[in-house]
Tab-separated table of N, CA and C in Angstrom:
chain	number	residue	atom	x	y	z
A	51	MET	N	-35.822	-37.823	122.447
A	51	MET	CA	-33.990	-37.413	122.673
A	51	MET	C	-33.800	-39.233	123.577
A	52	LEU	N	-34.892	-39.398	123.803
A	52	LEU	CA	-35.133	-41.035	124.402
A	52	LEU	C	-34.072	-42.177	123.375
A	53	ARG	N	-35.329	-41.994	122.141
A	53	ARG	CA	-34.558	-42.754	120.986
A	53	ARG	C	-33.015	-42.638	120.262
A	54	SER	N	-32.431	-41.171	120.825
A	54	SER	CA	-31.702	-41.104	119.816
A	54	SER	C	-30.262	-41.518	121.431
A	55	LYS	N	-30.616	-41.523	122.384
A	55	LYS	CA	-30.276	-42.366	123.820
A	55	LYS	C	-30.317	-43.915	123.557
A	56	LYS	N	-30.976	-44.204	123.282
A	56	LYS	CA	-31.414	-45.936	122.704
A	56	LYS	C	-30.567	-46.322	121.561
A	57	ASN	N	-30.023	-45.315	120.640
A	57	ASN	CA	-29.803	-46.191	119.761
A	57	ASN	C	-27.971	-45.738	120.066
A	58	THR	N	-27.721	-44.751	120.205
A	58	THR	CA	-26.250	-44.801	120.955
A	58	THR	C	-26.196	-45.678	122.170
A	59	LYS	N	-26.995	-46.381	122.703
A	59	LYS	CA	-26.612	-47.219	123.724
A	59	LYS	C	-26.605	-48.786	122.742
A	60	GLY	N	-27.638	-48.903	122.362
A	60	GLY	CA	-27.300	-50.154	121.086
A	60	GLY	C	-26.164	-50.157	120.516
A	61	TYR	N	-25.391	-48.507	119.615
A	61	TYR	CA	-24.336	-48.795	119.018
A	61	TYR	C	-23.182	-49.111	119.687
A	62	VAL	N	-23.119	-48.301	121.295
A	62	VAL	CA	-21.804	-49.268	121.898
A	62	VAL	C	-22.254	-49.761	122.379
A	63	ASP	N	-23.015	-50.577	122.920
A	63	ASP	CA	-23.199	-52.221	123.560
A	63	ASP	C	-22.618	-52.816	122.306
A	64	HIS	N	-23.128	-52.544	120.721
A	64	HIS	CA	-22.873	-53.711	119.994
A	64	HIS	C	-20.953	-53.853	119.883
A	65	TYR	N	-20.834	-52.271	119.650
A	65	TYR	CA	-19.000	-52.365	119.383
A	65	TYR	C	-18.138	-52.916	120.585
A	66	ASN	N	-18.552	-52.613	121.655
A	66	ASN	CA	-18.373	-53.109	122.914
A	66	ASN	C	-18.117	-54.485	123.245
A	67	ASP	N	-18.505	-55.114	122.839
A	67	ASP	CA	-20.408	-56.407	123.065
A	67	ASP	C	-19.767	-57.898	121.870
A	68	THR	N	-20.419	-57.079	120.775
A	68	THR	CA	-20.160	-58.104	120.012
A	68	THR	C	-18.847	-57.972	118.679
A	69	ARG	N	-18.769	-56.571	118.405
A	69	ARG	CA	-17.629	-56.295	117.212
A	69	ARG	C	-16.478	-56.802	117.460
A	70	LEU	N	-15.951	-57.802	116.832
A	70	LEU	CA	-14.452	-57.573	116.536
A	70	LEU	C	-13.652	-57.065	116.314
A	71	ASN	N	-12.981	-56.095	116.341
A	71	ASN	CA	-11.867	-55.482	116.887
A	71	ASN	C	-10.631	-55.798	116.146
A	72	SER	N	-10.115	-55.521	114.746
A	72	SER	CA	-9.057	-55.593	114.201
A	72	SER	C	-7.593	-55.413	114.182
A	73	THR	N	-7.642	-54.282	115.488
A	73	THR	CA	-6.802	-53.866	116.152
A	73	THR	C	-6.450	-54.610	117.084
A	74	ILE	N	-7.394	-55.149	117.670
A	74	ILE	CA	-7.025	-55.551	119.073
A	74	ILE	C	-6.741	-57.429	119.261
A	75	GLY	N	-7.071	-57.750	118.384
A	75	GLY	CA	-6.741	-59.481	117.521
A	75	GLY	C	-7.529	-59.950	117.596
A	76	TYR	N	-8.685	-59.282	116.467
A	76	TYR	CA	-10.334	-59.999	116.364
A	76	TYR	C	-11.251	-60.109	117.394
A	77	ILE	N	-10.725	-59.371	119.067
A	77	ILE	CA	-11.685	-59.849	119.969
A	77	ILE	C	-12.078	-58.695	120.312
A	78	THR	N	-13.385	-58.633	121.024
A	78	THR	CA	-13.873	-57.775	121.519
A	78	THR	C	-13.752	-57.195	122.726
A	79	PRO	N	-13.755	-55.371	123.105
A	79	PRO	CA	-13.117	-54.400	123.411
A	79	PRO	C	-13.581	-55.308	124.836
A	80	LYS	N	-15.007	-55.131	125.446
A	80	LYS	CA	-15.212	-56.357	126.174
A	80	LYS	C	-14.539	-57.949	126.847
A	81	ASN	N	-13.315	-58.129	126.113
A	81	ASN	CA	-12.875	-59.175	126.169
A	81	ASN	C	-11.566	-59.389	126.760
A	82	ILE	N	-11.153	-57.998	126.136
A	82	ILE	CA	-9.577	-57.426	126.587
A	82	ILE	C	-9.974	-56.983	127.764
A	83	LEU	N	-10.903	-56.335	128.196
A	83	LEU	CA	-11.330	-55.452	129.387
A	83	LEU	C	-11.456	-56.126	130.357
A	84	ALA	N	-12.185	-57.888	130.714
A	84	ALA	CA	-12.388	-58.665	131.356
A	84	ALA	C	-10.533	-59.573	131.271
A	85	GLY	N	-9.574	-59.540	130.715
A	85	GLY	CA	-8.785	-60.467	130.606
A	85	GLY	C	-8.407	-62.047	129.979
A	86	HIS	N	-9.417	-62.050	129.047
A	86	HIS	CA	-10.176	-62.926	128.409
A	86	HIS	C	-8.824	-63.566	126.778
A	87	GLN	N	-8.137	-62.357	126.673
A	87	GLN	CA	-7.540	-62.291	125.317
A	87	GLN	C	-6.771	-63.406	125.749
A	88	GLN	N	-6.262	-63.857	125.884
A	88	GLN	CA	-4.743	-65.487	125.877
A	88	GLN	C	-5.717	-66.471	125.804
A	89	LYS	N	-6.609	-66.449	127.041
A	89	LYS	CA	-7.346	-67.723	126.390
A	89	LYS	C	-8.448	-68.011	125.067
A	90	ILE	N	-9.177	-66.124	124.731
A	90	ILE	CA	-9.528	-66.995	123.111
A	90	ILE	C	-8.797	-67.006	122.350
A	91	GLN	N	-7.481	-66.659	122.122
A	91	GLN	CA	-6.064	-66.415	121.333
A	91	GLN	C	-6.135	-67.589	121.142
A	92	ALA	N	-5.884	-68.384	121.930
A	92	ALA	CA	-4.842	-69.765	122.228
A	92	ALA	C	-6.574	-70.827	121.432
A	93	ALA	N	-7.452	-70.608	122.061
A	93	ALA	CA	-8.731	-71.478	121.103
A	93	ALA	C	-8.575	-70.756	119.823
A	94	CYS	N	-8.203	-69.910	119.107
A	94	CYS	CA	-8.129	-69.297	117.516
A	94	CYS	C	-7.186	-69.933	116.591
A	95	ASP	N	-6.171	-70.602	117.895
A	95	ASP	CA	-4.354	-71.208	117.690
A	95	ASP	C	-5.062	-72.374	116.788
A	96	LEU	N	-5.439	-73.227	118.518
A	96	LEU	CA	-6.163	-74.169	118.192
A	96	LEU	C	-6.848	-74.493	116.975
A	97	LYS	N	-7.831	-73.466	116.941
A	97	LYS	CA	-8.472	-74.086	115.459
A	97	LYS	C	-8.022	-74.000	114.218
A	98	LEU	N	-6.618	-72.647	114.081
A	98	LEU	CA	-6.578	-72.997	112.959
A	98	LEU	C	-5.311	-74.004	112.672
A	99	GLU	N	-4.755	-74.705	113.849
A	99	GLU	CA	-3.509	-76.070	113.907
A	99	GLU	C	-4.634	-76.953	113.652
A	100	ALA	N	-5.881	-77.149	113.578
A	100	ALA	CA	-6.657	-78.123	113.212
A	100	ALA	C	-7.102	-78.076	112.075
A	101	ALA	N	-7.306	-77.123	111.727
A	101	ALA	CA	-7.966	-76.792	109.883
A	101	ALA	C	-6.534	-77.309	109.173
A	102	THR	N	-5.392	-76.710	109.332
A	102	THR	CA	-3.994	-77.114	108.743
A	102	THR	C	-4.055	-78.133	108.577
A	103	GLU	N	-4.128	-78.472	109.554
A	103	GLU	CA	-4.605	-80.127	109.265
A	103	GLU	C	-4.781	-81.008	108.460
A	104	GLN	N	-6.234	-80.403	108.889
A	104	GLN	CA	-7.066	-80.913	108.111
A	104	GLN	C	-6.999	-80.322	106.520
A	105	ARG	N	-6.429	-79.240	106.445
A	105	ARG	CA	-6.270	-78.946	105.081
A	105	ARG	C	-5.287	-80.290	104.305
A	106	LYS	N	-4.370	-80.486	105.213
A	106	LYS	CA	-2.795	-81.155	104.714
A	106	LYS	C	-3.364	-82.392	104.360
A	107	ASN	N	-3.836	-82.816	104.928
A	107	ASN	CA	-4.328	-84.647	105.207
A	107	ASN	C	-5.245	-84.540	103.628
A	108	ARG	N	-6.537	-83.617	103.390
A	108	ARG	CA	-6.824	-83.447	102.671
A	108	ARG	C	-5.950	-83.596	101.092
A	109	HIS	N	-5.264	-82.463	100.686
A	109	HIS	CA	-4.603	-82.379	99.598
A	109	HIS	C	-4.021	-83.825	99.394
A	110	GLN	N	-3.264	-84.533	100.885
A	110	GLN	CA	-2.189	-86.022	100.641
A	110	GLN	C	-3.001	-86.598	100.047
A	111	GLN	N	-4.602	-86.886	100.011
A	111	GLN	CA	-5.941	-87.706	99.555
A	111	GLN	C	-5.875	-87.203	97.912
A	112	ASP	N	-6.227	-86.295	97.770
A	112	ASP	CA	-6.317	-86.174	96.432
A	112	ASP	C	-5.187	-86.129	96.253
A	113	ALA	N	-3.997	-86.488	96.261
A	113	ALA	CA	-2.875	-86.321	96.064
A	113	ALA	C	-2.333	-87.782	95.622
A	114	ARG	N	-3.161	-89.067	96.092
A	114	ARG	CA	-3.029	-90.104	95.466
A	114	ARG	C	-3.471	-90.386	94.340
A	115	PRO	N	-2.594	-91.845	93.889
A	115	PRO	CA	-2.715	-92.275	92.931
A	115	PRO	C	-3.973	-93.114	93.027
A	116	MET	N	-4.863	-92.903	91.531
A	116	MET	CA	-6.233	-93.564	91.939
A	116	MET	C	-5.875	-95.217	91.169
A	117	THR	N	-6.487	-96.491	91.980
A	117	THR	CA	-5.882	-97.649	92.050
A	117	THR	C	-7.126	-98.458	91.703
A	118	ASP	N	-7.281	-99.323	91.085
A	118	ASP	CA	-8.678	-100.132	90.355
A	118	ASP	C	-8.407	-101.361	90.911
């Protein structure tokens, strides 16, 4: 019985504290309840913008003609 409770607690803790939930924007339920959703989403948006800019710059560099 004790092992079953421990396993269940481990699953619930993982689900609430670690697992990113796609239904709520890939944020953990714990962070939603703590009110961190906007802060986390803003940080993700900044990372996405930076990655988009890097990809754009890399594409422009690859498109340049080679000079001798």
